[in-house]
Amino acid sequence: MKICDIREVPGIDQDVLKYMNEKNHEKVIFCSDKATQLEAIIAIHNTNLGPALGGTRMWEYNNISEATKDVLRLSRGMTYKAAITNLNLGGGKAVIIGNSNNKTKEMMKAFGQFVESQNGKYITAEDVGMTTDDMKFIYEETNHVVGKPIELGGSGDPSVITAYGVLMGMKGSAYYKWGNENLKNKKILIQGVGNVGRNLIELLIKEEADIYINDVNEEKVQKISQKYNVSIIKKDIFSSEVDIYAPCALGGTLNEQTIPKLKCAIVAGAANNQLAKEYIHDDLLSKHNIIYAPDFLINAGGLINVYSELKGFSHDQVMRKAENIFDTTIEILKKSKKDSISTQKAALKIAKDKVFKKDSV
Ligand code: NAD
């Protein structure tokens, strides 16, 4: 088994290393294990507020530079997500390079040993391409893992709490926009009815909202529409006449093409990295007079859920922490107006001030 600084790996793009230096990552290591064919990168962005927590993503990256770029960006995002949510955590993330269908128990155990080698500075969890079962194998080698199965003292499916946090973000935005958090009869479009989207539908039904759904998976759409009173939107979803658009599928749906079409007053959803270009499309949304509830704030319910494993929080404590997203959303929207900056920049500024304890945007 071998560990080395990412800078020592041959063939990494200079641009990627430049990004790493600019964003001040504390430590980025390349881990390889010939016996199990594991190749992974662990990135620790910042540990000022606590150990770096962030999931492990297994993905078939085209090359080491692409994998490094992803882990650098994701780990940085975790630092600010934890900070804005007031959790005593830093930001980290790991990627395993490869097709998740080729995963083996031995490979997961080898990865667990690499996590263990960081002595708790990095805590891992589940992300794209990983399952709760994988966490079980990693846990055989290290205690520094959360998102374990419930039978091992884990916190279970995070998407329930994520959806609740998104609801709080929607309500905070609604309160700011319309002077009332009530979502009754508000037209809400949920793009992506997977784990989070489905839970969000259940919550919005209780709110008596007018729900519209869209998903590329036709089977899911049919199942959901048979179970709940929702309307299906198939085409031109971005031009839909709705009050709130909730991206709950993939990132990057807010861009030059889509933003000018939007007719909603608020964007509030669970997907990570909704803004295709963080510092351009945030301003474009403001220009179109659309309120954007920053994704890294309102989708933090999942992080709160796994954090509860470290702190031994009860379900009620987790729900209360997620409820705070309502107040934080309003705080950010007010700051955005007061400082004449986008909501994304306002949220990042608050998070960065917490991490670096100074004015630092
Ligand atoms: P999921 O895979 O269960 O659901 C995603 C859904 O989006 C699927 O039904 C898929 O068919 C659909 N989809 C994919 N591309 C689409 C497209 N172009 N248009 C419409 N639908 C499309 O994922 P999830 O766990 O529900 O997570 C949803 C989003 O929220 C992801 O971006 C994820 O990173 C983010 N997120 C999830 C959690 C969590 O707790 N699960 C926490 C934080 C952030």
Short mmCIF file of C-alpha atoms and ligand atoms in Angstrom, two decimals:
data_model
loop_
_atom_site.label_atom_id
_atom_site.label_comp_id
_atom_site.label_asym_id
_atom_site.label_seq_id
_atom_site.Cartn_x
_atom_site.Cartn_y
_atom_site.Cartn_z
CA MET A 1 0.00 0.00 0.00
CA LYS A 2 1.33 3.40 -0.95
CA ILE A 3 0.45 6.95 0.03
CA CYS A 4 1.96 10.06 -1.51
CA ASP A 5 1.27 13.77 -1.82
CA ILE A 6 -0.85 14.39 -4.92
CA ARG A 7 1.87 16.76 -6.21
CA GLU A 8 4.19 13.77 -6.55
CA VAL A 9 1.87 11.88 -8.89
CA PRO A 10 3.15 12.17 -12.47
CA GLY A 11 0.94 13.73 -15.13
CA ILE A 12 -1.34 15.98 -13.07
CA ASP A 13 -2.44 19.15 -14.89
CA GLN A 14 -0.72 22.26 -13.61
CA ASP A 15 -4.12 24.01 -13.62
CA VAL A 16 -5.43 21.52 -11.10
CA LEU A 17 -2.45 22.04 -8.81
CA LYS A 18 -2.86 25.81 -9.21
CA TYR A 19 -6.51 25.51 -8.10
CA MET A 20 -5.38 23.46 -5.10
CA ASN A 21 -2.87 26.13 -4.05
CA GLU A 22 -5.39 28.94 -4.56
CA LYS A 23 -8.04 27.23 -2.46
CA ASN A 24 -5.54 26.36 0.28
CA HIS A 25 -6.23 22.67 0.71
CA GLU A 26 -4.44 21.40 3.81
CA LYS A 27 -3.59 17.96 2.50
CA VAL A 28 -4.33 15.93 -0.61
CA ILE A 29 -3.03 12.39 -0.81
CA PHE A 30 -3.02 9.74 -3.48
CA CYS A 31 -3.57 6.21 -2.13
CA SER A 32 -2.86 3.08 -4.13
CA ASP A 33 -3.01 -0.59 -3.36
CA LYS A 34 -1.83 -2.98 -6.04
CA ALA A 35 -3.33 -6.08 -4.44
CA THR A 36 -6.91 -4.77 -4.64
CA GLN A 37 -6.36 -2.36 -7.57
CA LEU A 38 -7.51 0.51 -5.40
CA GLU A 39 -6.65 4.03 -6.53
CA ALA A 40 -8.10 6.78 -4.38
CA ILE A 41 -7.56 10.40 -3.44
CA ILE A 42 -8.34 11.86 -0.03
CA ALA A 43 -8.59 15.65 0.11
CA ILE A 44 -8.64 17.54 3.38
CA HIS A 45 -9.57 21.12 2.60
CA ASN A 46 -9.75 22.70 6.03
CA THR A 47 -9.91 21.50 9.64
CA ASN A 48 -10.20 24.83 11.48
CA LEU A 49 -13.64 23.93 12.84
CA GLY A 50 -13.13 20.19 13.31
CA PRO A 51 -12.19 16.98 11.53
CA ALA A 52 -12.76 17.00 7.79
CA LEU A 53 -15.95 15.07 7.03
CA GLY A 54 -17.15 14.23 3.54
CA GLY A 55 -18.31 11.22 1.59
CA THR A 56 -16.37 8.98 -0.73
CA ARG A 57 -17.39 9.01 -4.38
CA MET A 58 -16.57 6.08 -6.67
CA TRP A 59 -16.55 7.17 -10.30
CA GLU A 60 -14.93 6.14 -13.56
CA TYR A 61 -12.85 9.29 -14.07
CA ASN A 62 -11.01 9.64 -17.37
CA ASN A 63 -7.73 10.46 -15.70
CA ILE A 64 -6.08 11.41 -12.42
CA SER A 65 -6.40 15.16 -13.11
CA GLU A 66 -10.17 14.89 -13.53
CA ALA A 67 -10.45 12.91 -10.29
CA THR A 68 -8.26 15.39 -8.43
CA LYS A 69 -10.25 18.36 -9.69
CA ASP A 70 -13.47 16.75 -8.48
CA VAL A 71 -12.17 15.89 -5.02
CA LEU A 72 -10.67 19.38 -4.55
CA ARG A 73 -13.94 21.10 -5.46
CA LEU A 74 -16.09 18.76 -3.39
CA SER A 75 -13.91 18.93 -0.28
CA ARG A 76 -13.90 22.73 -0.36
CA GLY A 77 -17.69 22.69 -0.62
CA MET A 78 -17.88 20.53 2.51
CA THR A 79 -15.90 23.07 4.54
CA TYR A 80 -18.46 25.79 3.82
CA LYS A 81 -21.46 23.49 4.15
CA ALA A 82 -20.39 22.51 7.67
CA ALA A 83 -19.55 26.10 8.60
CA ILE A 84 -22.83 27.65 7.44
CA THR A 85 -24.70 24.89 9.31
CA ASN A 86 -22.75 25.59 12.52
CA LEU A 87 -21.30 22.09 12.80
CA ASN A 88 -17.91 21.54 14.38
CA LEU A 89 -16.55 19.94 11.26
CA GLY A 90 -14.04 20.71 8.59
CA GLY A 91 -14.31 19.85 4.92
CA GLY A 92 -12.98 16.77 3.21
CA LYS A 93 -13.89 14.30 0.52
CA ALA A 94 -12.47 11.20 -1.11
CA VAL A 95 -12.76 9.71 -4.56
CA ILE A 96 -12.09 6.16 -5.66
CA ILE A 97 -11.15 5.95 -9.31
CA GLY A 98 -13.02 3.14 -11.06
CA ASN A 99 -16.34 1.66 -12.02
CA SER A 100 -18.44 1.00 -8.92
CA ASN A 101 -19.52 -2.33 -10.43
CA ASN A 102 -15.94 -3.55 -10.02
CA LYS A 103 -15.83 -2.83 -6.31
CA THR A 104 -14.75 -5.61 -3.96
CA LYS A 105 -14.90 -6.07 -0.22
CA GLU A 106 -11.08 -6.20 -0.12
CA MET A 107 -10.87 -2.91 -1.99
CA MET A 108 -13.21 -1.26 0.51
CA LYS A 109 -11.18 -2.64 3.41
CA ALA A 110 -7.97 -1.31 1.84
CA PHE A 111 -9.64 2.08 1.50
CA GLY A 112 -10.62 1.84 5.17
CA GLN A 113 -6.95 1.40 6.06
CA PHE A 114 -6.06 4.58 4.17
CA VAL A 115 -8.78 6.48 6.04
CA GLU A 116 -7.42 5.04 9.30
CA SER A 117 -3.91 6.28 8.40
CA GLN A 118 -5.20 9.88 8.73
CA ASN A 119 -5.85 9.36 12.46
CA GLY A 120 -9.33 10.90 12.43
CA LYS A 121 -8.41 14.07 10.55
CA TYR A 122 -10.63 12.74 7.76
CA ILE A 123 -13.98 11.04 8.40
CA THR A 124 -15.62 9.33 5.48
CA ALA A 125 -19.24 8.62 4.53
CA GLU A 126 -21.31 7.45 1.57
CA ASP A 127 -21.52 9.34 -1.73
CA VAL A 128 -22.24 8.55 -5.39
CA GLY A 129 -21.21 5.00 -6.30
CA MET A 130 -20.99 3.84 -2.67
CA THR A 131 -23.48 1.98 -0.48
CA THR A 132 -24.16 1.47 3.20
CA ASP A 133 -22.69 -2.03 2.82
CA ASP A 134 -19.40 -0.50 1.64
CA MET A 135 -19.39 1.63 4.81
CA LYS A 136 -19.70 -1.61 6.78
CA PHE A 137 -16.47 -2.98 5.22
CA ILE A 138 -14.64 0.32 5.67
CA TYR A 139 -15.78 0.30 9.32
CA GLU A 140 -13.98 -3.03 9.79
CA GLU A 141 -10.71 -1.12 9.33
CA THR A 142 -11.45 2.29 10.84
CA ASN A 143 -13.79 4.01 13.26
CA HIS A 144 -13.61 7.18 11.21
CA VAL A 145 -16.70 6.48 9.15
CA VAL A 146 -20.30 7.70 9.40
CA GLY A 147 -23.45 6.82 7.48
CA LYS A 148 -23.18 3.27 8.74
CA PRO A 149 -26.20 0.94 8.69
CA ILE A 150 -28.61 1.47 11.60
CA GLU A 151 -27.76 -1.97 13.04
CA LEU A 152 -24.14 -0.78 13.48
CA GLY A 153 -25.20 2.39 15.28
CA GLY A 154 -25.49 4.39 12.08
CA SER A 155 -27.94 7.16 11.26
CA GLY A 156 -29.76 5.54 8.34
CA ASP A 157 -31.05 7.13 5.14
CA PRO A 158 -30.00 10.82 5.11
CA SER A 159 -32.42 11.87 2.38
CA VAL A 160 -35.34 12.20 4.84
CA ILE A 161 -33.51 14.94 6.77
CA THR A 162 -32.13 16.44 3.56
CA ALA A 163 -35.68 16.88 2.27
CA TYR A 164 -36.73 18.45 5.57
CA GLY A 165 -33.84 20.94 5.34
CA VAL A 166 -34.86 21.81 1.77
CA LEU A 167 -38.40 22.43 2.99
CA MET A 168 -36.98 24.80 5.63
CA GLY A 169 -35.00 26.63 2.93
CA MET A 170 -38.13 26.95 0.79
CA LYS A 171 -40.15 28.26 3.69
CA GLY A 172 -37.44 30.75 4.67
CA SER A 173 -37.31 32.01 1.08
CA ALA A 174 -41.13 32.18 0.90
CA TYR A 175 -41.24 34.17 4.13
CA TYR A 176 -38.68 36.61 2.76
CA LYS A 177 -40.39 36.95 -0.61
CA TRP A 178 -44.07 36.90 0.31
CA GLY A 179 -43.99 37.77 4.02
CA ASN A 180 -45.44 34.36 4.84
CA GLU A 181 -43.85 30.92 5.04
CA ASN A 182 -47.09 29.21 4.09
CA LEU A 183 -46.68 27.09 0.95
CA LYS A 184 -50.39 26.30 0.56
CA ASN A 185 -51.38 26.43 -3.13
CA LYS A 186 -47.87 27.50 -4.14
CA LYS A 187 -46.87 25.86 -7.41
CA ILE A 188 -43.68 23.91 -6.79
CA LEU A 189 -41.74 22.03 -9.44
CA ILE A 190 -39.52 19.19 -8.23
CA GLN A 191 -36.97 18.13 -10.84
CA GLY A 192 -35.76 14.66 -9.87
CA VAL A 193 -38.00 12.43 -7.78
CA GLY A 194 -35.33 10.16 -6.32
CA ASN A 195 -34.58 9.77 -2.63
CA VAL A 196 -34.75 13.43 -1.69
CA GLY A 197 -37.41 14.44 -4.23
CA ARG A 198 -39.77 11.71 -3.04
CA ASN A 199 -39.42 12.72 0.61
CA LEU A 200 -39.90 16.35 -0.34
CA ILE A 201 -43.18 15.49 -2.08
CA GLU A 202 -44.48 13.91 1.14
CA LEU A 203 -43.60 17.05 3.11
CA LEU A 204 -45.10 19.39 0.52
CA ILE A 205 -48.33 17.41 0.41
CA LYS A 206 -48.74 18.14 4.13
CA GLU A 207 -48.18 21.82 3.27
CA GLU A 208 -50.99 21.57 0.68
CA ALA A 209 -48.68 22.84 -2.05
CA ASP A 210 -49.53 22.39 -5.72
CA ILE A 211 -46.83 19.90 -6.79
CA TYR A 212 -45.35 19.42 -10.27
CA ILE A 213 -42.75 16.75 -10.99
CA ASN A 214 -40.23 15.91 -13.67
CA ASP A 215 -37.77 13.02 -13.94
CA VAL A 216 -35.89 11.32 -16.76
CA ASN A 217 -36.93 8.01 -15.25
CA GLU A 218 -40.44 7.47 -16.59
CA GLU A 219 -41.08 4.50 -14.31
CA LYS A 220 -40.45 6.61 -11.22
CA VAL A 221 -42.70 9.37 -12.53
CA GLN A 222 -45.54 6.90 -13.06
CA LYS A 223 -45.12 5.32 -9.62
CA ILE A 224 -45.11 8.68 -7.87
CA SER A 225 -48.07 10.04 -9.80
CA GLN A 226 -50.10 6.94 -8.92
CA LYS A 227 -49.32 7.39 -5.25
CA TYR A 228 -49.54 11.17 -4.82
CA ASN A 229 -51.65 13.99 -6.18
CA VAL A 230 -49.03 15.61 -8.41
CA SER A 231 -48.93 16.97 -11.96
CA ILE A 232 -46.30 15.78 -14.43
CA ILE A 233 -44.26 18.17 -16.53
CA LYS A 234 -42.50 16.51 -19.44
CA LYS A 235 -41.25 19.30 -21.70
CA ASP A 236 -39.83 22.80 -21.30
CA ILE A 237 -39.56 22.40 -17.57
CA PHE A 238 -37.51 25.57 -17.17
CA SER A 239 -40.25 27.69 -18.75
CA SER A 240 -42.94 26.31 -16.42
CA GLU A 241 -45.15 28.85 -14.70
CA VAL A 242 -44.36 27.90 -11.11
CA ASP A 243 -43.61 29.79 -7.89
CA ILE A 244 -40.70 27.61 -6.76
CA TYR A 245 -38.30 25.48 -8.76
CA ALA A 246 -36.62 22.74 -6.71
CA PRO A 247 -33.65 21.11 -8.49
CA CYS A 248 -33.35 17.67 -6.90
CA ALA A 249 -31.57 15.77 -9.68
CA LEU A 250 -28.14 16.78 -10.89
CA GLY A 251 -26.01 19.92 -10.58
CA GLY A 252 -25.49 22.62 -13.21
CA THR A 253 -29.15 23.20 -14.09
CA LEU A 254 -28.82 26.95 -13.46
CA ASN A 255 -26.92 28.32 -16.46
CA GLU A 256 -27.04 30.81 -19.39
CA GLN A 257 -29.63 28.75 -21.23
CA THR A 258 -32.02 27.98 -18.38
CA ILE A 259 -32.00 31.09 -16.17
CA PRO A 260 -33.51 33.48 -18.76
CA LYS A 261 -36.38 30.99 -19.25
CA LEU A 262 -37.27 30.65 -15.56
CA LYS A 263 -40.58 32.14 -14.49
CA CYS A 264 -40.36 31.15 -10.84
CA ALA A 265 -39.76 33.56 -7.95
CA ILE A 266 -37.59 31.16 -5.95
CA VAL A 267 -35.08 28.39 -6.64
CA ALA A 268 -34.67 26.08 -3.65
CA GLY A 269 -33.62 22.45 -4.03
CA ALA A 270 -31.33 19.67 -2.92
CA ALA A 271 -28.97 19.12 -5.85
CA ASN A 272 -25.32 19.94 -5.24
CA ASN A 273 -23.64 22.62 -7.36
CA GLN A 274 -26.81 23.89 -9.00
CA LEU A 275 -25.04 26.97 -10.39
CA ALA A 276 -23.09 25.89 -13.47
CA LYS A 277 -20.67 28.77 -12.82
CA GLU A 278 -20.71 29.70 -9.18
CA TYR A 279 -19.73 33.37 -9.52
CA ILE A 280 -21.55 34.14 -12.78
CA HIS A 281 -24.89 32.42 -12.62
CA ASP A 282 -25.58 33.61 -9.07
CA ASP A 283 -25.55 37.19 -10.43
CA LEU A 284 -27.61 36.18 -13.45
CA LEU A 285 -30.34 34.88 -11.13
CA SER A 286 -30.30 38.18 -9.19
CA LYS A 287 -30.54 40.07 -12.48
CA HIS A 288 -33.68 38.08 -13.29
CA ASN A 289 -35.05 38.89 -9.84
CA ILE A 290 -35.09 35.24 -8.78
CA ILE A 291 -34.31 34.34 -5.19
CA TYR A 292 -31.75 31.56 -4.97
CA ALA A 293 -31.53 29.62 -1.68
CA PRO A 294 -27.89 28.41 -1.74
CA ASP A 295 -27.76 24.66 -2.25
CA PHE A 296 -24.91 24.04 0.17
CA LEU A 297 -27.00 25.56 2.97
CA ILE A 298 -30.40 24.05 2.35
CA ASN A 299 -29.21 20.53 1.44
CA ALA A 300 -27.14 20.21 4.61
CA GLY A 301 -29.70 17.93 6.29
CA GLY A 302 -27.77 14.86 5.16
CA LEU A 303 -24.60 16.19 6.77
CA ILE A 304 -26.49 17.00 9.97
CA ASN A 305 -27.79 13.44 9.97
CA VAL A 306 -24.34 11.82 9.77
CA TYR A 307 -22.92 14.37 12.24
CA SER A 308 -25.46 13.02 14.74
CA GLU A 309 -23.55 9.72 14.69
CA LEU A 310 -20.45 11.48 16.01
CA LYS A 311 -22.33 13.50 18.61
CA GLY A 312 -24.94 10.94 19.65
CA PHE A 313 -27.80 13.33 18.82
CA SER A 314 -31.38 12.14 19.13
CA HIS A 315 -33.79 12.37 16.19
CA ASP A 316 -35.34 15.48 17.79
CA GLN A 317 -31.95 17.19 18.02
CA VAL A 318 -31.29 16.40 14.36
CA MET A 319 -34.66 17.86 13.35
CA ARG A 320 -34.03 21.02 15.40
CA LYS A 321 -30.64 21.52 13.74
CA ALA A 322 -32.24 21.08 10.33
CA GLU A 323 -34.97 23.55 11.32
CA ASN A 324 -32.29 26.23 11.79
CA ILE A 325 -31.95 26.26 8.00
CA PHE A 326 -35.14 28.36 7.98
CA ASP A 327 -33.52 31.20 9.99
CA THR A 328 -30.16 30.94 8.22
CA THR A 329 -31.87 31.22 4.82
CA ILE A 330 -33.58 34.43 5.89
CA GLU A 331 -30.31 35.76 7.36
CA ILE A 332 -28.56 35.15 4.02
CA LEU A 333 -31.33 36.66 1.92
CA LYS A 334 -31.27 39.80 4.09
CA LYS A 335 -27.48 40.02 3.90
CA SER A 336 -27.58 39.63 0.14
CA LYS A 337 -29.92 42.62 -0.12
CA LYS A 338 -28.06 44.75 2.43
CA ASP A 339 -24.63 44.17 0.85
CA SER A 340 -25.93 44.13 -2.75
CA ILE A 341 -24.33 40.76 -3.41
CA SER A 342 -25.81 37.48 -4.61
CA THR A 343 -27.24 35.05 -2.07
CA GLN A 344 -24.46 32.59 -2.97
CA LYS A 345 -21.78 35.18 -2.19
CA ALA A 346 -23.58 36.22 1.01
CA ALA A 347 -23.70 32.60 2.19
CA LEU A 348 -20.07 31.97 1.28
CA LYS A 349 -19.02 35.11 3.10
CA ILE A 350 -20.79 34.04 6.30
CA ALA A 351 -19.27 30.54 6.03
CA LYS A 352 -15.76 31.83 5.30
CA ASP A 353 -15.92 34.27 8.20
CA LYS A 354 -16.69 31.31 10.48
CA VAL A 355 -13.85 29.20 9.10
CA PHE A 356 -11.20 31.90 8.98
CA LYS A 357 -12.69 34.17 11.68
CA LYS A 358 -12.12 37.19 9.51
CA ASP A 359 -13.37 39.06 6.47
CA SER A 360 -12.24 36.80 3.73
CA VAL A 361 -14.29 36.61 0.55
P1 NAD B 1 -31.25 10.03 -6.49
O1 NAD B 1 -30.26 9.46 -7.41
O2 NAD B 1 -32.02 9.16 -5.57
O3 NAD B 1 -32.36 10.86 -7.35
C1 NAD B 1 -32.04 11.67 -8.42
C2 NAD B 1 -33.20 11.63 -9.40
O4 NAD B 1 -32.95 12.56 -10.44
C3 NAD B 1 -33.38 10.27 -10.08
O5 NAD B 1 -34.73 9.88 -9.96
C4 NAD B 1 -32.99 10.52 -11.52
O6 NAD B 1 -33.71 9.73 -12.44
C5 NAD B 1 -33.35 11.99 -11.68
N1 NAD B 1 -32.64 12.68 -12.74
C6 NAD B 1 -31.37 12.53 -13.16
N2 NAD B 1 -31.10 13.37 -14.18
C7 NAD B 1 -32.23 14.07 -14.39
C8 NAD B 1 -32.58 15.10 -15.30
N3 NAD B 1 -31.71 15.58 -16.18
N4 NAD B 1 -33.83 15.59 -15.24
C9 NAD B 1 -34.73 15.12 -14.36
N5 NAD B 1 -34.46 14.15 -13.46
C10 NAD B 1 -33.23 13.63 -13.49
O7 NAD B 1 -30.48 11.19 -5.69
P2 NAD B 1 -30.90 11.87 -4.32
O8 NAD B 1 -30.25 11.18 -3.20
O9 NAD B 1 -32.37 12.08 -4.31
O10 NAD B 1 -30.16 13.28 -4.48
C11 NAD B 1 -30.67 14.26 -5.34
C12 NAD B 1 -29.69 15.44 -5.41
O11 NAD B 1 -29.52 15.99 -4.11
C13 NAD B 1 -28.28 15.04 -5.89
O12 NAD B 1 -27.76 16.10 -6.63
C14 NAD B 1 -27.50 14.87 -4.60
O13 NAD B 1 -26.13 15.11 -4.78
C15 NAD B 1 -28.13 15.96 -3.74
N6 NAD B 1 -28.04 15.69 -2.30
C16 NAD B 1 -28.58 14.56 -1.79
C17 NAD B 1 -28.51 14.33 -0.42
C18 NAD B 1 -29.12 13.10 0.20
O14 NAD B 1 -29.29 13.07 1.43
N7 NAD B 1 -29.48 12.09 -0.59
C19 NAD B 1 -27.87 15.26 0.42
C20 NAD B 1 -27.34 16.43 -0.14
C21 NAD B 1 -27.43 16.62 -1.51
#
